[in-house]
Structure formats: structure tokens, C-alpha cells
mmCIF file of C-alpha atoms in Angstrom:
data_model
loop_
_atom_site.group_PDB
_atom_site.id
_atom_site.type_symbol
_atom_site.label_atom_id
_atom_site.label_comp_id
_atom_site.label_asym_id
_atom_site.label_seq_id
_atom_site.Cartn_x
_atom_site.Cartn_y
_atom_site.Cartn_z
ATOM 1 C CA MET A 1 16.663 25.880 -6.059
ATOM 2 C CA ASP A 2 18.130 22.918 -4.178
ATOM 3 C CA LYS A 3 16.211 19.896 -2.864
ATOM 4 C CA THR A 4 15.878 21.189 0.695
ATOM 5 C CA GLU A 5 14.315 24.467 -0.425
ATOM 6 C CA LEU A 6 12.045 22.637 -2.867
ATOM 7 C CA ILE A 7 10.719 20.376 -0.102
ATOM 8 C CA GLN A 8 10.056 23.352 2.161
ATOM 9 C CA LYS A 9 8.218 25.319 -0.531
ATOM 10 C CA SER A 10 6.348 22.381 -2.043
ATOM 11 C CA PRO A 11 2.540 22.791 -2.305
ATOM 12 C CA ILE A 12 2.404 19.353 -0.665
ATOM 13 C CA ARG A 13 3.035 21.200 2.610
ATOM 14 C CA ALA A 14 -0.242 23.107 2.047
ATOM 15 C CA PHE A 15 -1.941 19.831 1.084
ATOM 16 C CA GLU A 16 -0.797 18.262 4.371
ATOM 17 C CA GLN A 17 -1.932 21.279 6.387
ATOM 18 C CA SER A 18 -5.390 20.921 4.831
ATOM 19 C CA ILE A 19 -5.686 17.476 6.423
ATOM 20 C CA HIS A 20 -4.124 18.362 9.785
ATOM 21 C CA GLY A 21 -0.531 17.449 9.035
ATOM 22 C CA GLY A 22 -1.004 14.707 6.486
ATOM 23 C CA LEU A 23 -2.548 11.260 6.379
ATOM 24 C CA GLY A 24 -0.202 9.642 8.896
ATOM 25 C CA LYS A 25 1.191 6.179 9.539
ATOM 26 C CA GLY A 26 -1.242 3.315 9.883
ATOM 27 C CA ARG A 27 -4.028 5.179 8.072
ATOM 28 C CA ILE A 28 -5.677 4.952 4.676
ATOM 29 C CA GLY A 29 -6.816 7.760 2.431
ATOM 30 C CA GLY A 30 -8.366 8.137 -0.988
ATOM 31 C CA LEU A 31 -8.570 10.565 -3.891
ATOM 32 C CA ALA A 32 -11.952 10.129 -5.571
ATOM 33 C CA ALA A 33 -12.916 11.510 -8.979
ATOM 34 C CA LYS A 34 -14.127 10.620 -12.431
ATOM 35 C CA LYS A 35 -11.588 9.189 -14.823
ATOM 36 C CA GLY A 36 -9.185 11.738 -16.296
ATOM 37 C CA VAL A 37 -9.466 14.359 -13.541
ATOM 38 C CA GLY A 38 -5.951 13.849 -12.141
ATOM 39 C CA LYS A 39 -6.028 11.261 -9.352
ATOM 40 C CA THR A 40 -2.908 9.403 -10.481
ATOM 41 C CA ALA A 41 -0.966 12.623 -11.097
ATOM 42 C CA GLY A 42 -1.907 13.910 -7.646
ATOM 43 C CA LEU A 43 -0.781 10.715 -5.934
ATOM 44 C CA VAL A 44 2.447 10.644 -7.950
ATOM 45 C CA HIS A 45 3.128 14.224 -6.825
ATOM 46 C CA ILE A 46 2.652 13.116 -3.203
ATOM 47 C CA ALA A 47 4.905 10.102 -3.829
ATOM 48 C CA ILE A 48 7.708 12.177 -5.369
ATOM 49 C CA ASP A 49 7.641 14.555 -2.413
ATOM 50 C CA LYS A 50 8.085 11.571 -0.080
ATOM 51 C CA LEU A 51 10.919 10.200 -2.207
ATOM 52 C CA MET A 52 12.661 13.562 -2.071
ATOM 53 C CA ARG A 53 12.481 13.362 1.723
ATOM 54 C CA GLY A 54 14.268 10.028 1.649
ATOM 55 C CA GLU A 55 11.172 7.884 2.178
ATOM 56 C CA HIS A 56 10.316 4.639 0.367
ATOM 57 C CA VAL A 57 7.257 4.261 -1.851
ATOM 58 C CA ILE A 58 5.510 1.243 -3.372
ATOM 59 C CA HIS A 59 3.133 2.072 -6.219
ATOM 60 C CA VAL A 60 0.656 -0.736 -6.961
ATOM 61 C CA SER A 61 -1.211 -0.484 -10.254
ATOM 62 C CA PHE A 62 -4.312 -2.500 -11.095
ATOM 63 C CA ALA A 63 -4.150 -1.521 -14.762
ATOM 64 C CA GLU A 64 -3.101 -4.072 -17.369
ATOM 65 C CA ARG A 65 0.272 -2.388 -17.854
ATOM 66 C CA VAL A 66 2.501 -0.119 -15.759
ATOM 67 C CA ASP A 67 4.119 1.866 -18.577
ATOM 68 C CA HIS A 68 1.833 4.815 -17.947
ATOM 69 C CA ILE A 69 2.756 4.856 -14.251
ATOM 70 C CA ILE A 70 6.449 5.153 -15.067
ATOM 71 C CA THR A 71 5.593 7.910 -17.545
ATOM 72 C CA TRP A 72 3.561 9.757 -14.894
ATOM 73 C CA TYR A 73 6.544 9.761 -12.537
ATOM 74 C CA GLU A 74 8.827 11.077 -15.271
ATOM 75 C CA ASN A 75 6.383 13.772 -16.368
ATOM 76 C CA VAL A 76 5.424 14.953 -12.883
ATOM 77 C CA TYR A 77 9.066 15.069 -11.784
ATOM 78 C CA ARG A 78 9.980 17.005 -14.938
ATOM 79 C CA GLU A 79 7.286 19.614 -14.192
ATOM 80 C CA ILE A 80 8.414 19.936 -10.556
ATOM 81 C CA ALA A 81 12.079 20.278 -11.551
ATOM 82 C CA ARG A 82 11.355 22.750 -14.340
ATOM 83 C CA ASP A 83 9.152 24.979 -12.216
ATOM 84 C CA ALA A 84 11.698 25.028 -9.367
ATOM 85 C CA GLU A 85 14.775 25.224 -11.632
ATOM 86 C CA LEU A 86 16.040 22.287 -9.584
ATOM 87 C CA GLU A 87 19.775 21.754 -9.359
ATOM 88 C CA GLY A 88 21.143 18.374 -10.518
ATOM 89 C CA LYS A 89 17.684 17.240 -11.556
ATOM 90 C CA ASP A 90 18.767 14.277 -13.705
ATOM 91 C CA ASP A 91 21.002 12.706 -11.078
ATOM 92 C CA MET A 92 18.381 13.335 -8.431
ATOM 93 C CA TYR A 93 15.689 11.498 -10.379
ATOM 94 C CA GLU A 94 17.897 8.435 -10.682
ATOM 95 C CA GLU A 95 18.463 8.587 -6.940
ATOM 96 C CA LEU A 96 14.732 8.837 -6.203
ATOM 97 C CA THR A 97 13.795 5.818 -8.306
ATOM 98 C CA ARG A 98 16.008 3.601 -6.142
ATOM 99 C CA ASN A 99 13.508 4.085 -3.310
ATOM 100 C CA ARG A 100 10.467 3.336 -5.473
ATOM 101 C CA VAL A 101 8.942 -0.014 -6.386
ATOM 102 C CA ILE A 102 6.175 -0.362 -8.979
ATOM 103 C CA MET A 103 3.977 -3.459 -8.872
ATOM 104 C CA ASN A 104 1.114 -4.677 -11.031
ATOM 105 C CA PHE A 105 -1.909 -6.845 -10.245
ATOM 106 C CA LYS A 106 -5.165 -7.666 -11.973
ATOM 107 C CA GLN A 107 -7.874 -7.135 -9.376
ATOM 108 C CA GLU A 108 -10.232 -9.742 -10.817
ATOM 109 C CA GLY A 109 -7.619 -12.462 -10.650
ATOM 110 C CA VAL A 110 -6.095 -11.999 -7.225
ATOM 111 C CA GLN A 111 -7.390 -11.890 -3.657
ATOM 112 C CA THR A 112 -6.526 -9.065 -1.293
ATOM 113 C CA ARG A 113 -4.591 -11.364 1.016
ATOM 114 C CA ASN A 114 -2.351 -12.375 -1.899
ATOM 115 C CA VAL A 115 -1.641 -8.748 -2.794
ATOM 116 C CA LEU A 116 -0.752 -7.974 0.813
ATOM 117 C CA ALA A 117 1.391 -11.117 1.068
ATOM 118 C CA SER A 118 3.413 -9.927 -1.936
ATOM 119 C CA LEU A 119 3.820 -6.500 -0.368
ATOM 120 C CA GLU A 120 4.860 -7.982 2.955
ATOM 121 C CA SER A 121 7.478 -10.053 1.161
ATOM 122 C CA ILE A 122 8.983 -6.895 -0.347
ATOM 123 C CA VAL A 123 8.831 -4.946 2.910
ATOM 124 C CA LYS A 124 10.214 -7.672 5.160
ATOM 125 C CA ASP A 125 12.100 -10.191 3.051
ATOM 126 C CA GLY A 126 13.247 -7.581 0.548
ATOM 127 C CA HIS A 127 14.220 -5.160 3.319
ATOM 128 C CA PHE A 128 12.303 -2.335 1.646
ATOM 129 C CA PRO A 129 10.934 -0.135 4.472
ATOM 130 C CA ALA A 130 7.934 1.319 2.669
ATOM 131 C CA ASN A 131 6.660 4.562 4.185
ATOM 132 C CA CYS A 132 3.840 4.952 1.681
ATOM 133 C CA ILE A 133 1.903 2.536 -0.529
ATOM 134 C CA ILE A 134 -0.289 3.739 -3.372
ATOM 135 C CA PHE A 135 -3.057 1.581 -4.831
ATOM 136 C CA ASP A 136 -3.843 2.986 -8.251
ATOM 137 C CA GLY A 137 -6.964 1.941 -10.128
ATOM 138 C CA TYR A 138 -8.433 -0.139 -7.304
ATOM 139 C CA ASP A 139 -12.161 -0.692 -7.910
ATOM 140 C CA LEU A 140 -14.171 -0.518 -4.687
ATOM 141 C CA ALA A 141 -17.195 -1.914 -6.537
ATOM 142 C CA LYS A 142 -15.294 -5.208 -6.643
ATOM 143 C CA ALA A 143 -14.170 -4.994 -3.018
ATOM 144 C CA SER A 144 -15.683 -5.584 0.408
ATOM 145 C CA HIS A 145 -15.374 -3.914 3.779
ATOM 146 C CA GLU A 146 -13.184 -6.838 4.798
ATOM 147 C CA ASP A 147 -10.805 -6.029 1.927
ATOM 148 C CA VAL A 148 -10.462 -2.400 2.971
ATOM 149 C CA SER A 149 -10.079 -3.441 6.614
ATOM 150 C CA SER A 150 -7.224 -5.736 5.559
ATOM 151 C CA PHE A 151 -5.445 -2.779 3.961
ATOM 152 C CA ARG A 152 -5.812 -0.767 7.165
ATOM 153 C CA THR A 153 -4.468 -3.657 9.246
ATOM 154 C CA PHE A 154 -1.502 -3.916 6.883
ATOM 155 C CA ALA A 155 -0.842 -0.157 7.162
ATOM 156 C CA GLN A 156 -0.806 -0.417 10.946
ATOM 157 C CA LYS A 157 1.320 -3.566 10.916
ATOM 158 C CA THR A 158 3.975 -2.073 8.637
ATOM 159 C CA ASP A 159 3.728 1.481 10.049
ATOM 160 C CA CYS A 160 3.051 3.052 6.655
ATOM 161 C CA GLU A 161 0.328 5.157 5.083
ATOM 162 C CA ILE A 162 -1.812 3.928 2.208
ATOM 163 C CA TRP A 163 -3.422 6.036 -0.508
ATOM 164 C CA PHE A 164 -6.013 4.856 -3.041
ATOM 165 C CA SER A 165 -7.124 6.410 -6.319
ATOM 166 C CA LEU A 166 -10.879 5.826 -6.504
ATOM 167 C CA SER A 167 -12.672 6.215 -9.834
ATOM 168 C CA LEU A 168 -16.277 7.383 -9.745
ATOM 169 C CA LYS A 169 -18.274 5.627 -12.438
ATOM 170 C CA GLY A 170 -21.846 5.864 -11.188
ATOM 171 C CA PRO A 171 -24.710 7.792 -12.819
ATOM 172 C CA GLU A 172 -25.223 11.506 -12.291
ATOM 173 C CA PRO A 173 -25.430 13.070 -9.831
ATOM 174 C CA LEU A 174 -22.142 11.685 -8.548
ATOM 175 C CA PHE A 175 -22.291 13.646 -5.281
ATOM 176 C CA ASP A 176 -24.936 14.313 -2.645
ATOM 177 C CA GLU A 177 -25.720 17.750 -1.196
ATOM 178 C CA GLN A 178 -22.667 17.553 1.103
ATOM 179 C CA GLY A 179 -20.372 16.700 -1.786
ATOM 180 C CA ILE A 180 -19.967 13.067 -0.685
ATOM 181 C CA PRO A 181 -19.690 10.640 -3.632
ATOM 182 C CA ASN A 182 -22.850 8.507 -3.726
ATOM 183 C CA GLU A 183 -20.828 5.572 -4.986
ATOM 184 C CA LEU A 184 -18.482 5.661 -1.987
ATOM 185 C CA LYS A 185 -21.050 6.097 0.792
ATOM 186 C CA PRO A 186 -20.964 2.387 1.720
ATOM 187 C CA PHE A 187 -17.212 2.751 2.341
ATOM 188 C CA ILE A 188 -17.104 6.188 3.964
ATOM 189 C CA GLU A 189 -16.366 4.730 7.407
ATOM 190 C CA ASP A 190 -13.485 2.645 6.063
ATOM 191 C CA PHE A 191 -11.264 5.633 5.214
ATOM 192 C CA ASP A 192 -9.453 8.034 7.528
ATOM 193 C CA VAL A 193 -9.133 10.721 4.846
ATOM 194 C CA LEU A 194 -11.257 11.052 1.709
ATOM 195 C CA ILE A 195 -10.720 13.801 -0.867
ATOM 196 C CA THR A 196 -12.817 14.454 -3.953
ATOM 197 C CA MET A 197 -11.639 16.128 -7.135
ATOM 198 C CA ARG A 198 -13.707 17.738 -9.877
ATOM 199 C CA PHE A 199 -13.279 20.386 -12.532
ATOM 200 C CA ASP A 200 -14.080 23.952 -11.527
ATOM 201 C CA GLY A 201 -13.397 26.229 -14.469
ATOM 202 C CA GLU A 202 -9.853 25.648 -15.724
ATOM 203 C CA ASP A 203 -8.552 23.910 -12.619
ATOM 204 C CA VAL A 204 -9.550 20.916 -10.502
ATOM 205 C CA ARG A 205 -11.043 21.649 -7.109
ATOM 206 C CA MET A 206 -9.979 19.453 -4.184
ATOM 207 C CA ARG A 207 -12.508 19.015 -1.398
ATOM 208 C CA CYS A 208 -11.848 17.118 1.818
ATOM 209 C CA ILE A 209 -14.909 15.008 2.642
ATOM 210 C CA LYS A 210 -13.466 13.124 5.590
ATOM 211 C CA ASP A 211 -10.497 14.278 7.639
ATOM 212 C CA GLN A 212 -8.796 12.047 10.205
ATOM 213 C CA GLY A 213 -11.921 9.999 10.800
ATOM 214 C CA ARG A 214 -14.398 12.889 10.909
ATOM 215 C CA VAL A 215 -16.900 13.560 8.129
ATOM 216 C CA ALA A 216 -16.739 17.327 7.675
ATOM 217 C CA PRO A 217 -16.800 18.381 3.995
ATOM 218 C CA MET A 218 -14.675 21.464 3.349
ATOM 219 C CA GLU A 219 -12.717 23.116 0.578
ATOM 220 C CA MET A 220 -8.958 22.561 0.701
ATOM 221 C CA GLY A 221 -6.239 25.165 0.306
ATOM 222 C CA VAL A 222 -4.931 23.404 -2.787
ATOM 223 C CA LYS A 223 -6.085 22.435 -6.271
ATOM 224 C CA ILE A 224 -4.870 20.467 -9.266
ATOM 225 C CA ASP A 225 -3.410 22.758 -11.923
ATOM 226 C CA SER A 226 -5.034 21.569 -15.155
ATOM 227 C CA LYS A 227 -1.966 22.543 -17.229
ATOM 228 C CA THR A 228 0.704 20.733 -15.198
ATOM 229 C CA MET A 229 -1.596 18.251 -13.371
ATOM 230 C CA LEU A 230 0.359 19.040 -10.201
ATOM 231 C CA ILE A 231 -1.048 19.852 -6.784
ATOM 232 C CA ALA A 232 -0.829 23.630 -6.415
ATOM 233 C CA LYS A 233 -1.762 26.290 -3.883
ATOM 234 C CA LYS A 234 -4.935 28.214 -4.642
#
């Protein structure tokens, strides 16, 4: 399979259809789940699909080190290439990484405006036209509505989309009767798209809680395959 066919047949197309064509420029979305369910892998899968389409991605990690992020990209790409029997996979991966920037911050030691100033420097001064920015490991419990609003303003200003991985750490039950994470209720209005992930048998179920500004919990047409950790069609 060549790259064009892979893009067309990617389960990311089904993921995008589940949220009415994708997140979209100037908007912010989140994948919410307990630790270890597959948020980072899911976002990396989305990022690799964008890179394959010639887009530019900035991946911001709030972990102490970024080694595991680089490893996630390598592992997820390897699974995609193996499953699709992708032609020229090694050369293609090198090409994709040229359009990817990985950054690292410690959330406790930096203000949101400083993070966004660093990103703006890369986008404008570094002439890196980011189409998508991923914030991995961002703790909403340490954030405010003003912080999230600043991210939205930045997305609109730079004409990009922003995805967050949101870890659920609160006590059980984690979700209310609609499936909305109790921990994220104070921020539900701040996101355009919010997707939850939780184990359902052998795989991880993806449920769209908020879609393009409207709270309407519904099952999505995709899941996370627990063996590959990739987004897959049901």
C-alpha cells in the first residue's frame, strides 16, 4: 500500500466522521481517560495521520522527559506501516519527523502565557506553520478557565487545532449517568470536542461527550485496539 491509499483507508477518517469532519481549525478538543488507557497513543495516531498529509505538528509534553513521546511515535508508526504493508516505510518516517516538533514543559514551573509565547516563537519566528498542537499530560486540576481560554485564542490566532490528553484521577465513579467525567464538568464549556475512553472487554471504547460545542453523549464508530493501541474501526 502506498501513502495515498493508506491516508484514504485510515481509521482516522472514521474518527473524523464521528465528530462531523474532525475538530477543525481554531478549536480545542480533549481525550479524557484514566492513566494507561491509550490517550497518548490515540493522539499520536492522529498526529501521524496529519504528518502523512503534509501537515505540521507540535507535540508538547508536560512529563519530566520526552523519551517516551519519541518512542510512542516510533511504535505507532511501526504498527501503521506493518498493518498496511507500507511502501518505503523507513524513508517516509524520516520525512514525517521533519514536520514534527516535540517540546517539554513542567506545568508547575511555567505560566500558560510563557508556553504560548514559546509556541508562537516557533510558529512565527521559526517559520513552522503548525496545523495541529498536542498538549500531552496537561493537568486541568492545576489550570483555570482563563488558561484554557488562552489556548483557544492561540488556536484561533494561529489557525490550528489543539488537542489535549486529559487524565482522570478523581474517585469512583469517574462518570455521571450521561458518561460525562465528573472531574471535567467545570471545564465542559471550554472544549469544542470532548471524547472519553475506557476499557470495554478487550478494547477501549471511545465515546463523544461533546461534539462541536454541543453536549450530546454518543458512542463513536471507532475504538482503541488494546493490542496495537491504535484507533480502529469497530
